[in-house]
Amino acid sequence: MKCPFCEHSNSRVLDSRETEDNTSIRRRRECEACLRRFTTYERYEEITLTVVKKDMSREKFDRAKLLTGLQRACEKRPVTPGQQEAIISSIERDLRQAGDTEVSSRRIGEKVMHYLKGLDLVAYIRFASVCKDFQDVSRFAEELQNLSARSSPALSPEPEPGRTAEEPATNEEAARRRKRRSP
Ligand SMILES: [Zn+2]
């Protein structure tokens, strides 16, 4: 890159560091001819990522929208907002590095699931049930089976909001259970 002062073509890099958000590299340079200093930045070429939805409609890749879906899946789960942001950043970086300008919403969903699977299985299943186009109940059951085969303690079912798991249907049932438990 030419020196902005004398247009000499060679410069020496004095210092090179990533910017705070790790999306670009800042280089402090010194012109070999006039010795004046200037700064250059190296960053990704800005590519508009287009998401192709199931109905083949297209929309711009929307970080915020993806994050909302992820937040919903991670509600009351031990996946921190920082981890959620990191998932989306990783996905966006993967997509941009792949150089594709169009990506299916399905592929994005699968990427999210890939990351969630390693973090929290409940969040994974929640996200999968919304996003993955489970054709029928049996496929969902299959997916659950695959997961429980890994026998992770994180898989213990969570009660749906408004419904309590393990709650006996009636008071009589509860009394019967109590009786059974006591010798
Ligand atoms: Zn110069």
PDB file of C-alpha atoms and ligand atoms in Angstrom:
ATOM      1  CA  MET A   1       0.000   0.000   0.000  1.00  0.00           C
ATOM      2  CA  LYS A   2       1.354   3.378  -1.018  1.00  0.00           C
ATOM      3  CA  CYS A   3       2.442   5.847   1.631  1.00  0.00           C
ATOM      4  CA  PRO A   4      -0.336   8.444   1.917  1.00  0.00           C
ATOM      5  CA  PHE A   5       2.245  11.222   2.221  1.00  0.00           C
ATOM      6  CA  CYS A   6       4.910  10.531  -0.412  1.00  0.00           C
ATOM      7  CA  GLU A   7       3.334   7.629  -2.334  1.00  0.00           C
ATOM      8  CA  HIS A   8       6.357   5.418  -1.798  1.00  0.00           C
ATOM      9  CA  SER A   9       5.282   1.806  -2.154  1.00  0.00           C
ATOM     10  CA  ASN A  10       7.123   0.191   0.750  1.00  0.00           C
ATOM     11  CA  SER A  11       6.366   0.520   4.423  1.00  0.00           C
ATOM     12  CA  ARG A  12       7.473  -1.270   7.534  1.00  0.00           C
ATOM     13  CA  VAL A  13       4.928  -2.695   9.999  1.00  0.00           C
ATOM     14  CA  LEU A  14       5.699  -1.384  13.461  1.00  0.00           C
ATOM     15  CA  ASP A  15       2.784  -2.909  15.286  1.00  0.00           C
ATOM     16  CA  SER A  16      -0.005  -5.296  14.379  1.00  0.00           C
ATOM     17  CA  ARG A  17      -2.943  -6.100  16.568  1.00  0.00           C
ATOM     18  CA  GLU A  18      -6.532  -7.254  16.423  1.00  0.00           C
ATOM     19  CA  THR A  19      -9.192  -4.717  17.196  1.00  0.00           C
ATOM     20  CA  GLU A  20     -11.267  -5.253  20.316  1.00  0.00           C
ATOM     21  CA  ASP A  21     -14.089  -7.075  18.542  1.00  0.00           C
ATOM     22  CA  ASN A  22     -11.596  -9.348  16.728  1.00  0.00           C
ATOM     23  CA  THR A  23     -13.047  -8.516  13.352  1.00  0.00           C
ATOM     24  CA  SER A  24     -10.114  -6.595  11.962  1.00  0.00           C
ATOM     25  CA  ILE A  25      -6.379  -6.128  12.297  1.00  0.00           C
ATOM     26  CA  ARG A  26      -4.892  -2.727  12.823  1.00  0.00           C
ATOM     27  CA  ARG A  27      -1.367  -2.173  11.511  1.00  0.00           C
ATOM     28  CA  ARG A  28       0.810   0.762  12.386  1.00  0.00           C
ATOM     29  CA  ARG A  29       3.208   1.383   9.514  1.00  0.00           C
ATOM     30  CA  GLU A  30       6.180   3.533   8.786  1.00  0.00           C
ATOM     31  CA  CYS A  31       7.020   4.628   5.279  1.00  0.00           C
ATOM     32  CA  GLU A  32      10.515   3.466   4.294  1.00  0.00           C
ATOM     33  CA  ALA A  33      11.133   6.633   2.316  1.00  0.00           C
ATOM     34  CA  CYS A  34       9.741   9.542   4.346  1.00  0.00           C
ATOM     35  CA  LEU A  35       9.521   7.699   7.689  1.00  0.00           C
ATOM     36  CA  ARG A  36       6.095   9.095   8.353  1.00  0.00           C
ATOM     37  CA  ARG A  37       3.627   6.792  10.069  1.00  0.00           C
ATOM     38  CA  PHE A  38       0.145   5.712   9.086  1.00  0.00           C
ATOM     39  CA  THR A  39      -2.370   3.053  10.031  1.00  0.00           C
ATOM     40  CA  THR A  40      -4.037   0.399   7.926  1.00  0.00           C
ATOM     41  CA  TYR A  41      -6.884  -1.936   8.759  1.00  0.00           C
ATOM     42  CA  GLU A  42      -7.457  -5.377   7.409  1.00  0.00           C
ATOM     43  CA  ARG A  43     -11.043  -6.546   7.620  1.00  0.00           C
ATOM     44  CA  TYR A  44     -13.489  -8.861   5.935  1.00  0.00           C
ATOM     45  CA  GLU A  45     -14.997  -7.724   2.738  1.00  0.00           C
ATOM     46  CA  GLU A  46     -18.547  -6.792   3.600  1.00  0.00           C
ATOM     47  CA  ILE A  47     -20.801  -9.412   2.095  1.00  0.00           C
ATOM     48  CA  THR A  48     -24.520  -9.277   2.438  1.00  0.00           C
ATOM     49  CA  LEU A  49     -25.666 -12.639   3.627  1.00  0.00           C
ATOM     50  CA  THR A  50     -29.047 -13.625   2.330  1.00  0.00           C
ATOM     51  CA  VAL A  51     -31.128 -16.200   4.115  1.00  0.00           C
ATOM     52  CA  VAL A  52     -33.326 -18.403   1.972  1.00  0.00           C
ATOM     53  CA  LYS A  53     -36.343 -19.512   3.929  1.00  0.00           C
ATOM     54  CA  LYS A  54     -38.340 -22.678   3.606  1.00  0.00           C
ATOM     55  CA  ASP A  55     -40.893 -21.008   1.335  1.00  0.00           C
ATOM     56  CA  MET A  56     -37.939 -19.802  -0.820  1.00  0.00           C
ATOM     57  CA  SER A  57     -38.437 -16.197   0.188  1.00  0.00           C
ATOM     58  CA  ARG A  58     -35.239 -14.313   0.910  1.00  0.00           C
ATOM     59  CA  GLU A  59     -34.241 -11.911   3.629  1.00  0.00           C
ATOM     60  CA  LYS A  60     -31.066 -10.322   4.890  1.00  0.00           C
ATOM     61  CA  PHE A  61     -29.213 -12.273   7.581  1.00  0.00           C
ATOM     62  CA  ASP A  62     -30.419 -10.763  10.835  1.00  0.00           C
ATOM     63  CA  ARG A  63     -28.261 -11.306  13.904  1.00  0.00           C
ATOM     64  CA  ALA A  64     -30.858  -9.856  16.261  1.00  0.00           C
ATOM     65  CA  LYS A  65     -33.570 -12.129  14.971  1.00  0.00           C
ATOM     66  CA  LEU A  66     -31.420 -15.207  15.364  1.00  0.00           C
ATOM     67  CA  LEU A  67     -30.467 -14.112  18.851  1.00  0.00           C
ATOM     68  CA  THR A  68     -34.119 -13.779  19.840  1.00  0.00           C
ATOM     69  CA  GLY A  69     -34.736 -17.382  18.830  1.00  0.00           C
ATOM     70  CA  LEU A  70     -31.685 -18.497  20.738  1.00  0.00           C
ATOM     71  CA  GLN A  71     -32.668 -16.540  23.844  1.00  0.00           C
ATOM     72  CA  ARG A  72     -36.062 -18.198  23.826  1.00  0.00           C
ATOM     73  CA  ALA A  73     -34.468 -21.658  23.685  1.00  0.00           C
ATOM     74  CA  CYS A  74     -32.024 -20.778  26.454  1.00  0.00           C
ATOM     75  CA  GLU A  75     -34.566 -19.294  28.847  1.00  0.00           C
ATOM     76  CA  LYS A  76     -33.762 -20.386  32.417  1.00  0.00           C
ATOM     77  CA  ARG A  77     -30.971 -22.588  31.105  1.00  0.00           C
ATOM     78  CA  PRO A  78     -27.282 -22.306  31.963  1.00  0.00           C
ATOM     79  CA  VAL A  79     -26.327 -20.802  28.608  1.00  0.00           C
ATOM     80  CA  THR A  80     -25.116 -17.275  29.268  1.00  0.00           C
ATOM     81  CA  PRO A  81     -25.936 -14.292  27.052  1.00  0.00           C
ATOM     82  CA  GLY A  82     -22.215 -14.178  26.265  1.00  0.00           C
ATOM     83  CA  GLN A  83     -22.307 -17.765  25.026  1.00  0.00           C
ATOM     84  CA  GLN A  84     -25.388 -17.012  22.953  1.00  0.00           C
ATOM     85  CA  GLU A  85     -23.639 -14.054  21.329  1.00  0.00           C
ATOM     86  CA  ALA A  86     -20.581 -16.197  20.730  1.00  0.00           C
ATOM     87  CA  ILE A  87     -22.657 -18.867  18.977  1.00  0.00           C
ATOM     88  CA  ILE A  88     -24.059 -16.304  16.593  1.00  0.00           C
ATOM     89  CA  SER A  89     -20.681 -14.712  15.980  1.00  0.00           C
ATOM     90  CA  SER A  90     -19.177 -18.109  15.189  1.00  0.00           C
ATOM     91  CA  ILE A  91     -21.968 -18.937  12.804  1.00  0.00           C
ATOM     92  CA  GLU A  92     -21.763 -15.601  11.071  1.00  0.00           C
ATOM     93  CA  ARG A  93     -18.008 -15.949  10.758  1.00  0.00           C
ATOM     94  CA  ASP A  94     -18.323 -19.496   9.366  1.00  0.00           C
ATOM     95  CA  LEU A  95     -20.821 -18.343   6.797  1.00  0.00           C
ATOM     96  CA  ARG A  96     -18.803 -15.345   5.751  1.00  0.00           C
ATOM     97  CA  GLN A  97     -15.621 -17.348   5.525  1.00  0.00           C
ATOM     98  CA  ALA A  98     -17.339 -19.944   3.393  1.00  0.00           C
ATOM     99  CA  GLY A  99     -17.915 -17.067   1.008  1.00  0.00           C
ATOM    100  CA  ASP A 100     -21.497 -17.986   0.243  1.00  0.00           C
ATOM    101  CA  THR A 101     -23.842 -15.085  -0.215  1.00  0.00           C
ATOM    102  CA  GLU A 102     -26.947 -17.213   0.225  1.00  0.00           C
ATOM    103  CA  VAL A 103     -27.631 -19.694   2.965  1.00  0.00           C
ATOM    104  CA  SER A 104     -30.748 -21.640   3.813  1.00  0.00           C
ATOM    105  CA  SER A 105     -32.478 -20.933   7.119  1.00  0.00           C
ATOM    106  CA  ARG A 106     -32.302 -24.664   7.677  1.00  0.00           C
ATOM    107  CA  ARG A 107     -28.523 -24.651   7.512  1.00  0.00           C
ATOM    108  CA  ILE A 108     -28.328 -21.782   9.980  1.00  0.00           C
ATOM    109  CA  GLY A 109     -30.657 -23.668  12.298  1.00  0.00           C
ATOM    110  CA  GLU A 110     -28.496 -26.755  12.075  1.00  0.00           C
ATOM    111  CA  LYS A 111     -25.441 -24.723  12.959  1.00  0.00           C
ATOM    112  CA  VAL A 112     -27.159 -23.281  16.017  1.00  0.00           C
ATOM    113  CA  MET A 113     -28.193 -26.778  17.055  1.00  0.00           C
ATOM    114  CA  HIS A 114     -24.657 -28.013  16.611  1.00  0.00           C
ATOM    115  CA  TYR A 115     -23.400 -25.461  19.118  1.00  0.00           C
ATOM    116  CA  LEU A 116     -26.312 -25.867  21.539  1.00  0.00           C
ATOM    117  CA  LYS A 117     -25.891 -29.621  21.607  1.00  0.00           C
ATOM    118  CA  GLY A 118     -22.494 -29.177  23.188  1.00  0.00           C
ATOM    119  CA  LEU A 119     -23.742 -26.639  25.720  1.00  0.00           C
ATOM    120  CA  ASP A 120     -27.168 -27.589  26.977  1.00  0.00           C
ATOM    121  CA  LEU A 121     -29.393 -30.371  25.730  1.00  0.00           C
ATOM    122  CA  VAL A 122     -32.635 -28.825  26.948  1.00  0.00           C
ATOM    123  CA  ALA A 123     -31.933 -25.639  25.027  1.00  0.00           C
ATOM    124  CA  TYR A 124     -30.932 -27.788  22.081  1.00  0.00           C
ATOM    125  CA  ILE A 125     -34.207 -29.706  22.070  1.00  0.00           C
ATOM    126  CA  ARG A 126     -36.226 -26.524  22.480  1.00  0.00           C
ATOM    127  CA  PHE A 127     -34.465 -24.895  19.565  1.00  0.00           C
ATOM    128  CA  ALA A 128     -34.657 -28.052  17.487  1.00  0.00           C
ATOM    129  CA  SER A 129     -38.375 -28.480  18.059  1.00  0.00           C
ATOM    130  CA  VAL A 130     -39.037 -24.986  16.736  1.00  0.00           C
ATOM    131  CA  CYS A 131     -36.488 -24.871  13.996  1.00  0.00           C
ATOM    132  CA  LYS A 132     -35.893 -28.359  12.758  1.00  0.00           C
ATOM    133  CA  ASP A 133     -38.724 -29.335  10.554  1.00  0.00           C
ATOM    134  CA  PHE A 134     -39.719 -32.384  12.512  1.00  0.00           C
ATOM    135  CA  GLN A 135     -41.905 -34.201  10.050  1.00  0.00           C
ATOM    136  CA  ASP A 136     -43.765 -36.109  12.699  1.00  0.00           C
ATOM    137  CA  VAL A 137     -43.658 -37.079  16.318  1.00  0.00           C
ATOM    138  CA  SER A 138     -41.695 -40.230  15.644  1.00  0.00           C
ATOM    139  CA  ARG A 139     -38.774 -38.267  14.242  1.00  0.00           C
ATOM    140  CA  PHE A 140     -38.731 -36.084  17.312  1.00  0.00           C
ATOM    141  CA  ALA A 141     -38.810 -39.167  19.501  1.00  0.00           C
ATOM    142  CA  GLU A 142     -35.928 -40.560  17.492  1.00  0.00           C
ATOM    143  CA  GLU A 143     -33.941 -37.409  18.098  1.00  0.00           C
ATOM    144  CA  LEU A 144     -34.623 -37.640  21.823  1.00  0.00           C
ATOM    145  CA  GLN A 145     -33.547 -41.256  21.807  1.00  0.00           C
ATOM    146  CA  ASN A 146     -30.281 -40.351  20.102  1.00  0.00           C
ATOM    147  CA  LEU A 147     -29.681 -37.843  22.836  1.00  0.00           C
ATOM    148  CA  SER A 148     -30.589 -40.027  25.774  1.00  0.00           C
ATOM    149  CA  ALA A 149     -28.314 -42.693  24.295  1.00  0.00           C
ATOM    150  CA  ARG A 150     -25.545 -40.338  25.272  1.00  0.00           C
ATOM    151  CA  SER A 151     -27.048 -40.498  28.775  1.00  0.00           C
ATOM    152  CA  SER A 152     -26.437 -36.897  29.665  1.00  0.00           C
ATOM    153  CA  PRO A 153     -27.795 -35.661  32.973  1.00  0.00           C
ATOM    154  CA  ALA A 154     -28.763 -32.416  31.249  1.00  0.00           C
ATOM    155  CA  LEU A 155     -31.565 -34.267  29.520  1.00  0.00           C
ATOM    156  CA  SER A 156     -33.832 -34.464  32.555  1.00  0.00           C
ATOM    157  CA  PRO A 157     -37.138 -33.127  31.291  1.00  0.00           C
ATOM    158  CA  GLU A 158     -38.195 -29.664  32.264  1.00  0.00           C
ATOM    159  CA  PRO A 159     -41.826 -28.916  32.971  1.00  0.00           C
ATOM    160  CA  GLU A 160     -43.513 -26.889  30.303  1.00  0.00           C
ATOM    161  CA  PRO A 161     -44.537 -23.440  31.460  1.00  0.00           C
ATOM    162  CA  GLY A 162     -47.919 -23.678  33.103  1.00  0.00           C
ATOM    163  CA  ARG A 163     -47.638 -27.365  33.592  1.00  0.00           C
ATOM    164  CA  THR A 164     -45.863 -29.220  36.347  1.00  0.00           C
ATOM    165  CA  ALA A 165     -44.151 -32.508  35.737  1.00  0.00           C
ATOM    166  CA  GLU A 166     -44.643 -35.328  38.218  1.00  0.00           C
ATOM    167  CA  GLU A 167     -47.705 -33.645  39.636  1.00  0.00           C
ATOM    168  CA  PRO A 168     -50.295 -36.282  40.473  1.00  0.00           C
ATOM    169  CA  ALA A 169     -53.539 -35.856  38.616  1.00  0.00           C
ATOM    170  CA  THR A 170     -55.792 -35.832  41.650  1.00  0.00           C
ATOM    171  CA  ASN A 171     -55.590 -35.541  45.411  1.00  0.00           C
ATOM    172  CA  GLU A 172     -56.568 -39.181  45.774  1.00  0.00           C
ATOM    173  CA  GLU A 173     -53.649 -40.139  43.592  1.00  0.00           C
ATOM    174  CA  ALA A 174     -51.332 -38.079  45.779  1.00  0.00           C
ATOM    175  CA  ALA A 175     -52.676 -39.746  48.905  1.00  0.00           C
ATOM    176  CA  ARG A 176     -52.180 -43.159  47.364  1.00  0.00           C
ATOM    177  CA  ARG A 177     -48.585 -42.262  46.489  1.00  0.00           C
ATOM    178  CA  ARG A 178     -47.932 -41.092  50.022  1.00  0.00           C
ATOM    179  CA  LYS A 179     -49.363 -44.303  51.421  1.00  0.00           C
ATOM    180  CA  ARG A 180     -47.212 -46.365  49.100  1.00  0.00           C
ATOM    181  CA  ARG A 181     -44.108 -44.542  50.198  1.00  0.00           C
ATOM    182  CA  SER A 182     -44.689 -44.906  53.948  1.00  0.00           C
ATOM    183  CA  PRO A 183     -44.084 -48.431  55.302  1.00  0.00           C
TER     184      PRO A 183
HETATM  185 ZN    ZN B   1       6.263   8.272   2.629  1.00  0.00          ZN
END
